[in-house]
Tab-separated table of C-alpha atoms and ligand atoms in Angstrom:
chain	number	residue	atom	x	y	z
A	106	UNK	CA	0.000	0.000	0.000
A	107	UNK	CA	1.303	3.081	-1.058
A	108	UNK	CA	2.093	5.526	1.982
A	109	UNK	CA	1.482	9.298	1.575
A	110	UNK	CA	2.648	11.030	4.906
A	111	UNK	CA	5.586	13.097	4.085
A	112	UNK	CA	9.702	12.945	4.831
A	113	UNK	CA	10.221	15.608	7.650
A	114	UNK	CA	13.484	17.120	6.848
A	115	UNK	CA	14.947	19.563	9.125
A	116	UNK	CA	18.139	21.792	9.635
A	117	UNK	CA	19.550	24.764	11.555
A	118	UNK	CA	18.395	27.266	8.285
A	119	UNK	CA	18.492	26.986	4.487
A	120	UNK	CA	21.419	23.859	4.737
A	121	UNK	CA	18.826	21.007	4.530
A	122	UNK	CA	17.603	22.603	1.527
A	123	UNK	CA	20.526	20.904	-0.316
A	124	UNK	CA	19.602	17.229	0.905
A	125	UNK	CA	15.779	18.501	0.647
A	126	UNK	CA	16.690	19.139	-3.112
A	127	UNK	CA	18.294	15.838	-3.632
A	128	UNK	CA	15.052	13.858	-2.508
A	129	UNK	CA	12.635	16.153	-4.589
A	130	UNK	CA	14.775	14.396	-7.685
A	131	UNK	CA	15.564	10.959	-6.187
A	132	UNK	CA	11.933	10.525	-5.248
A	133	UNK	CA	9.622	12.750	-7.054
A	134	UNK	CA	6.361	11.270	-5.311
A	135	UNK	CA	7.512	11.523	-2.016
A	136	UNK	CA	6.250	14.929	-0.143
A	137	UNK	CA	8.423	16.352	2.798
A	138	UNK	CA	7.851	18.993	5.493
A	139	UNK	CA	11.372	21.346	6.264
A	140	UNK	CA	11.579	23.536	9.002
A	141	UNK	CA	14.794	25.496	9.184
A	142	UNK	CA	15.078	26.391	12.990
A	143	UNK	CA	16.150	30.334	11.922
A	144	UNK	CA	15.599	31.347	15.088
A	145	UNK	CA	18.234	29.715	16.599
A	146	UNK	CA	20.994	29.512	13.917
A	147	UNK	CA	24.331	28.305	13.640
A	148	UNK	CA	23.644	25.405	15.615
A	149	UNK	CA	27.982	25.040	15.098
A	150	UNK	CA	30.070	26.947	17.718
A	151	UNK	CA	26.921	25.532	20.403
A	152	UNK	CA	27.467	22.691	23.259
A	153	UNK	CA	26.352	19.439	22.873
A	154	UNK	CA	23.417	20.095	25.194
A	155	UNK	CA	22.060	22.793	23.435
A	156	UNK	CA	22.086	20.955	19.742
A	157	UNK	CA	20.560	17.714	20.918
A	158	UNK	CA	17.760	19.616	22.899
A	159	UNK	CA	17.088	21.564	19.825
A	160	UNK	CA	17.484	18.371	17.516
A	161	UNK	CA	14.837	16.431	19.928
A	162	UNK	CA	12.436	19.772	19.988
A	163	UNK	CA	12.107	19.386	15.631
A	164	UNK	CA	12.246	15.803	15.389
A	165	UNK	CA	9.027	16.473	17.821
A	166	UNK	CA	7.490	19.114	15.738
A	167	UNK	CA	7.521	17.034	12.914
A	168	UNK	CA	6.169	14.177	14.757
A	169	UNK	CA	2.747	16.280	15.385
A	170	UNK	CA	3.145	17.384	11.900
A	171	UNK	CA	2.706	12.949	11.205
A	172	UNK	CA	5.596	12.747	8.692
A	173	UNK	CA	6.807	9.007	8.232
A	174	UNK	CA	10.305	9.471	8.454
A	175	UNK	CA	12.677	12.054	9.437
A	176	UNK	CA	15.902	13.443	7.957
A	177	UNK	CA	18.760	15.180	10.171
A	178	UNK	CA	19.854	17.169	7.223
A	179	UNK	CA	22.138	19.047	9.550
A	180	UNK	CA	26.039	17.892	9.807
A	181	UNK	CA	26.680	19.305	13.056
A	182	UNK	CA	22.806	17.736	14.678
A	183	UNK	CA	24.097	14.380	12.750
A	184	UNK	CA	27.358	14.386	14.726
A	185	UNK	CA	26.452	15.612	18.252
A	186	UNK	CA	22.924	14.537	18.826
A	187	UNK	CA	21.865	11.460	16.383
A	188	UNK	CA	23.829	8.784	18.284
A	189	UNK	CA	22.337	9.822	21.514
A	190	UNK	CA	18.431	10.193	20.416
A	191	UNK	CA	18.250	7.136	17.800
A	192	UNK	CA	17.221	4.741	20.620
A	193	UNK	CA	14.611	7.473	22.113
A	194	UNK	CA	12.794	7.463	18.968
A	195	UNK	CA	12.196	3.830	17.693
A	196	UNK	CA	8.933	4.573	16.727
A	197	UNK	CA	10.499	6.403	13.839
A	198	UNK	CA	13.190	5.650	10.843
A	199	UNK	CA	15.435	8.722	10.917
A	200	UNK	CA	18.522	9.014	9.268
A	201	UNK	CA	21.362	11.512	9.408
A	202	UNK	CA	24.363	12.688	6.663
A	203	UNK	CA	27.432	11.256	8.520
A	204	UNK	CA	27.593	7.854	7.265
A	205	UNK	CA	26.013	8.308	3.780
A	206	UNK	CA	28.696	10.965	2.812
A	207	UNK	CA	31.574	9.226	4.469
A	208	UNK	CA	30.452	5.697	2.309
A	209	UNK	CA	30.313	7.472	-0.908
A	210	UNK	CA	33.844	10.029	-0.100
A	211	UNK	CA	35.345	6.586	0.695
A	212	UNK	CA	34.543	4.946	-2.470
A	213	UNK	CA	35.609	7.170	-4.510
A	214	UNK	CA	38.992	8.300	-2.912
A	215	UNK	CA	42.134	7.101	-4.831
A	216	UNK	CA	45.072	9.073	-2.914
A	217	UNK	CA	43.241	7.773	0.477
A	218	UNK	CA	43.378	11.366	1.781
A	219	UNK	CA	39.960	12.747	2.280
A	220	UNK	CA	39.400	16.255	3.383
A	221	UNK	CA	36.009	16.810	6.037
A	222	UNK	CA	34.724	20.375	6.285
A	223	UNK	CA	31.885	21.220	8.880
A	224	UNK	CA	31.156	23.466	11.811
A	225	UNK	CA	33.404	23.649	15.010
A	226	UNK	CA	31.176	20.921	16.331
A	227	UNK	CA	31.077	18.650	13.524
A	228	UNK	CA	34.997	18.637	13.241
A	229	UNK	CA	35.384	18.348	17.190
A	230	UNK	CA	33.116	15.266	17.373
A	231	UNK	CA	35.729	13.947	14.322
A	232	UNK	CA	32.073	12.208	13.720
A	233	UNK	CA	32.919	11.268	9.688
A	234	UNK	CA	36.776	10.443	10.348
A	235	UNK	CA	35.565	8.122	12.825
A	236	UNK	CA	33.255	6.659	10.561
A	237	UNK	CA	35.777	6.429	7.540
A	238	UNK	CA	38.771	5.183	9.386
A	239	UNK	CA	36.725	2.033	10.228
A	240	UNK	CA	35.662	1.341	7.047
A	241	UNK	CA	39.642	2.089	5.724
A	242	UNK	CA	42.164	2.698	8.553
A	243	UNK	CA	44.385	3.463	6.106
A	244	UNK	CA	42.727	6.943	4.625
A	245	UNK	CA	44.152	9.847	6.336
A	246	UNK	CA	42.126	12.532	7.379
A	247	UNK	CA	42.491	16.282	7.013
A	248	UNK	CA	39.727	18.199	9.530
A	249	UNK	CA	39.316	21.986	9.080
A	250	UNK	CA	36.356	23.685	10.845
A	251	UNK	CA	34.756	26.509	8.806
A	252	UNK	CA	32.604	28.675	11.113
A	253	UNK	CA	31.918	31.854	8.979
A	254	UNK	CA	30.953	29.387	6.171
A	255	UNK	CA	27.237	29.591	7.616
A	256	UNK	CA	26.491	32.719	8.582
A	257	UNK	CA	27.524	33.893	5.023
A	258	UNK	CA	25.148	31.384	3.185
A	259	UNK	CA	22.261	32.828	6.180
A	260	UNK	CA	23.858	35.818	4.589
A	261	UNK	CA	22.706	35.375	1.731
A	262	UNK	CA	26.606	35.771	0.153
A	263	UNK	CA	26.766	32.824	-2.229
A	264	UNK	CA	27.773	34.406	-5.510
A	265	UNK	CA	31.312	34.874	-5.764
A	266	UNK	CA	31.302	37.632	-3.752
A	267	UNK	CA	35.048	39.119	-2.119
A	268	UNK	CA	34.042	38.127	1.411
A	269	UNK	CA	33.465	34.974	0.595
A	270	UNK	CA	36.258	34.011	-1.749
A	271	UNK	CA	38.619	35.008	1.171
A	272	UNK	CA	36.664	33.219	3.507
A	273	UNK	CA	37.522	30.021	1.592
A	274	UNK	CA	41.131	30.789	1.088
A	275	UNK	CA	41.259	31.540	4.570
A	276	UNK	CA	39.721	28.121	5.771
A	277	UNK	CA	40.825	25.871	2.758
A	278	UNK	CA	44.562	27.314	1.867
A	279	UNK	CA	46.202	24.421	3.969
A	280	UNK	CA	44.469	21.749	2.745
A	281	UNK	CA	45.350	22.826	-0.928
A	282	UNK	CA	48.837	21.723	0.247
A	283	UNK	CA	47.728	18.198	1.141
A	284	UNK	CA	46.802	15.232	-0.671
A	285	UNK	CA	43.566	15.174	-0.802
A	286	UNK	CA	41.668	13.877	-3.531
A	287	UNK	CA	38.240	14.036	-1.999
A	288	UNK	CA	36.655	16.812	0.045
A	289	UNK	CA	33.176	16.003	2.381
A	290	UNK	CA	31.178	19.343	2.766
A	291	UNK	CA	30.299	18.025	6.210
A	292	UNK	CA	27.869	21.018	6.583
A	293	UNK	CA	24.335	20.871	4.315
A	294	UNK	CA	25.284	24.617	4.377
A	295	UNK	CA	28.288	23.614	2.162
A	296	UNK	CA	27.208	22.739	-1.526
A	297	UNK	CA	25.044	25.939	-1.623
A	298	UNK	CA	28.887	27.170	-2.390
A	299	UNK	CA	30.486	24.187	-4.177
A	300	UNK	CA	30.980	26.399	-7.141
A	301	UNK	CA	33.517	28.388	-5.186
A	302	UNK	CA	34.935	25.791	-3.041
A	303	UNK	CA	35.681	24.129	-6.979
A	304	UNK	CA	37.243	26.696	-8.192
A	305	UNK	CA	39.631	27.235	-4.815
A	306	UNK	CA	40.539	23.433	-5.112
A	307	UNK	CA	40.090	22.327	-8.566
A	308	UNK	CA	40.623	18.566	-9.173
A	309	UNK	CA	39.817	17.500	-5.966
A	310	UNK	CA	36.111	15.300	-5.561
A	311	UNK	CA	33.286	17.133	-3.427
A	312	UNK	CA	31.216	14.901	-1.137
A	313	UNK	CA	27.391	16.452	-1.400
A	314	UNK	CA	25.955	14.471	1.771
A	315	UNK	CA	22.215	15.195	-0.031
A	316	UNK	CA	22.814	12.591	-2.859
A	317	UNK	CA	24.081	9.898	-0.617
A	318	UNK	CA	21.657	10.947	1.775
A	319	UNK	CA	18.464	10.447	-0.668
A	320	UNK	CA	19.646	6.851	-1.735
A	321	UNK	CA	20.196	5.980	1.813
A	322	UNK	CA	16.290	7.371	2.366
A	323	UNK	CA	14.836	5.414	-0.998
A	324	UNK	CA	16.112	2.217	0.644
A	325	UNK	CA	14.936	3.058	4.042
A	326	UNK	CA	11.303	3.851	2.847
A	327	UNK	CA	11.528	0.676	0.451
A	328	UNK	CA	12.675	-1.443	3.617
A	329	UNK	CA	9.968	-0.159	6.006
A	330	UNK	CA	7.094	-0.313	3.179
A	331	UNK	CA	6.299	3.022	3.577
A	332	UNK	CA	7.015	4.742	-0.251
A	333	UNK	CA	4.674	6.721	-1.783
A	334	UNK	CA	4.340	4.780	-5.179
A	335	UNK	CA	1.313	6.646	-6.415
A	336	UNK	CA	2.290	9.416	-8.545
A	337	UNK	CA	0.006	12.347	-7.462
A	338	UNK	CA	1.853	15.359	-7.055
A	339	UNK	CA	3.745	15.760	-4.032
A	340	UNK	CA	3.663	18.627	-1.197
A	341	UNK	CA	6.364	20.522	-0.096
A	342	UNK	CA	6.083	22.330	2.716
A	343	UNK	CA	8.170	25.085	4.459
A	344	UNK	CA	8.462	26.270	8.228
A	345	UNK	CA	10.929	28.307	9.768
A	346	UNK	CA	10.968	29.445	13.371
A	347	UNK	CA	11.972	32.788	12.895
A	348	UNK	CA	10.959	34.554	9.567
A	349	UNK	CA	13.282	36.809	7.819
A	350	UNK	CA	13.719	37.921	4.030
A	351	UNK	CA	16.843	35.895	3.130
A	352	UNK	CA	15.707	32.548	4.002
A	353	UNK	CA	13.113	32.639	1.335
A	354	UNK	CA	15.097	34.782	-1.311
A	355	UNK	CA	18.137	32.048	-1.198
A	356	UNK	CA	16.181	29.446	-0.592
A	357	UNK	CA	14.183	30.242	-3.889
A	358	UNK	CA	17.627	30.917	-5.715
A	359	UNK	CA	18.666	27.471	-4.805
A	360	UNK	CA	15.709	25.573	-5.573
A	361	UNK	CA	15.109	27.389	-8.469
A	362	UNK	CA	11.341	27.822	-7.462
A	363	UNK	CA	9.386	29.952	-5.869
A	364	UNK	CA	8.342	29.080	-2.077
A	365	UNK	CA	6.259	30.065	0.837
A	366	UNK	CA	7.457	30.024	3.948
A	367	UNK	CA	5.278	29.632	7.758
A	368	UNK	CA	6.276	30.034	10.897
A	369	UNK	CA	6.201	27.428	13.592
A	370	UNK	CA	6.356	27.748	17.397
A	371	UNK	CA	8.866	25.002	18.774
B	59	DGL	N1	23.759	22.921	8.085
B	59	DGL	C1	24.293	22.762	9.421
B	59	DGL	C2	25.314	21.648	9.396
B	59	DGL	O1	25.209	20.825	8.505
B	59	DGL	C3	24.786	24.078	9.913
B	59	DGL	C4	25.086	24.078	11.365
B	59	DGL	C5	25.064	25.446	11.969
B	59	DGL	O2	23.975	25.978	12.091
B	59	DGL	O3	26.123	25.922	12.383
B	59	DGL	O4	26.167	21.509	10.227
């Protein structure tokens, strides 16, 4: 029986939007709820309290919202609160980016040096060189934390605008002297500016946690029996929990649609 509740997919702002955009094309029936928790954005330079209170408070909003399955599209939420809430929510299939990204970056590294960007807290947990190094203790990891990284996509400073050019040169310059072959944007924040980070390190693979992310979801729903198979159009809906211009002006840039956004209380 075809199920037609929808994905909740959630972040600290407009990151999610790049794994939200990856299951719109991997599985065009399925609808999905986001909320990007504005309000309370960067989730990165917080404690580990803080993000796994917030991370339980929107995997309960979109509980009352009834969605079937629920998406940590959030690198630093992933690292710091996932492994701590799976078991409190077994009512629930939810999945998070650290595994699906490190899988794919380690299948297709060849030097066996694999760069991981991400907040402050994502890098501290070491969450995907943990991950990779048991799948292949031989790949050697190269961690840099990008904090400004999200406040300039909030920003709304994706084009390839000064600030953020030296931004990335700032962040990125040693790890152009390394061998990496493959670089994990270990913050859904991050492939809103892959064009840039491309340009700053040309030849080298970028890890887009959404695409891994969406496969990982397609076999979860297909698992569980809970896929929407019928092809009526799908629902996409949009909270934040603090309104403001930007979110809806990048967020339409990106998608390359137009959106409405609503607020929700958490
Ligand atoms: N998109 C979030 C992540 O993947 C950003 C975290 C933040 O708000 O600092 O880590």
């Amino acid at each position: 029986m075809s199920n037609h509740r929808p994905i909740g997919i959630f972040d600290s702002g407009l990151g999610g939007l790049t794994v939200a955009k990856e299951i719109y094309r991997l599985l065009p029936n399925e609808s999905t709820i986001y909320i990007g928790d504005t309000a309370r954005v960067p989730y990165g330079n917080r404690s580990r309290e803080a993000v796994t209170q917030f991370t339980q408070e929107l995997i309960d909003a979109l509980l009352t919202l009834d969605v079937k399955a629920v998406v940590i599209a959030c690198g630093t939420a992933s690292s710091v609160a996932l492994p701590n809430l799976q078991d409190a929510y077994k009512q629930i299939p939810i999945i998070g980016v650290i595994e699906p990204a490190a899988e794919n970056a380690v299948s297709v590294t060849t030097s066996n040096h694999i760069g991981v960007i991400g907040t402050q807290a994502t890098i501290a947990s070491n969450s995907f060189g943990n991950f990779i190094k048991k799948s292949n203790p031989h790949i050697e990891i190269h961690n840099q934390s990008c904090p400004l990284f999200v406040p300039i996509v909030e920003e709304g400073i994706i084009n390839d605008h000064p600030i953020l050019l030296e931004a990335i040169k700032h962040y990125l310059n040693k790890l152009q002297q390394t061998q990496i072959d493959t670089l994990i944007l270990g913050c859904t924040h991050y492939p809103i500016i892959s064009h840039a980070i491309a340009d700053y390190l040309p030849g080298v693979n970028l890890i887009n946690a959404g695409v891994s992310v969406a496969q990982e979801l397609n076999h979860l729903l297909i698992n569980n029996h809970i896929e929407n198979t019928s092809a009526k159009s799908p629902r996409h809906r949009y909270f934040v929990t603090d309104i403001n211009q930007n979110f809806e002006e990048v967020a339409q840039t990106f998608l390359g649609k137009q959106i409405s956004i609503e607020k929700i209380a958490i």
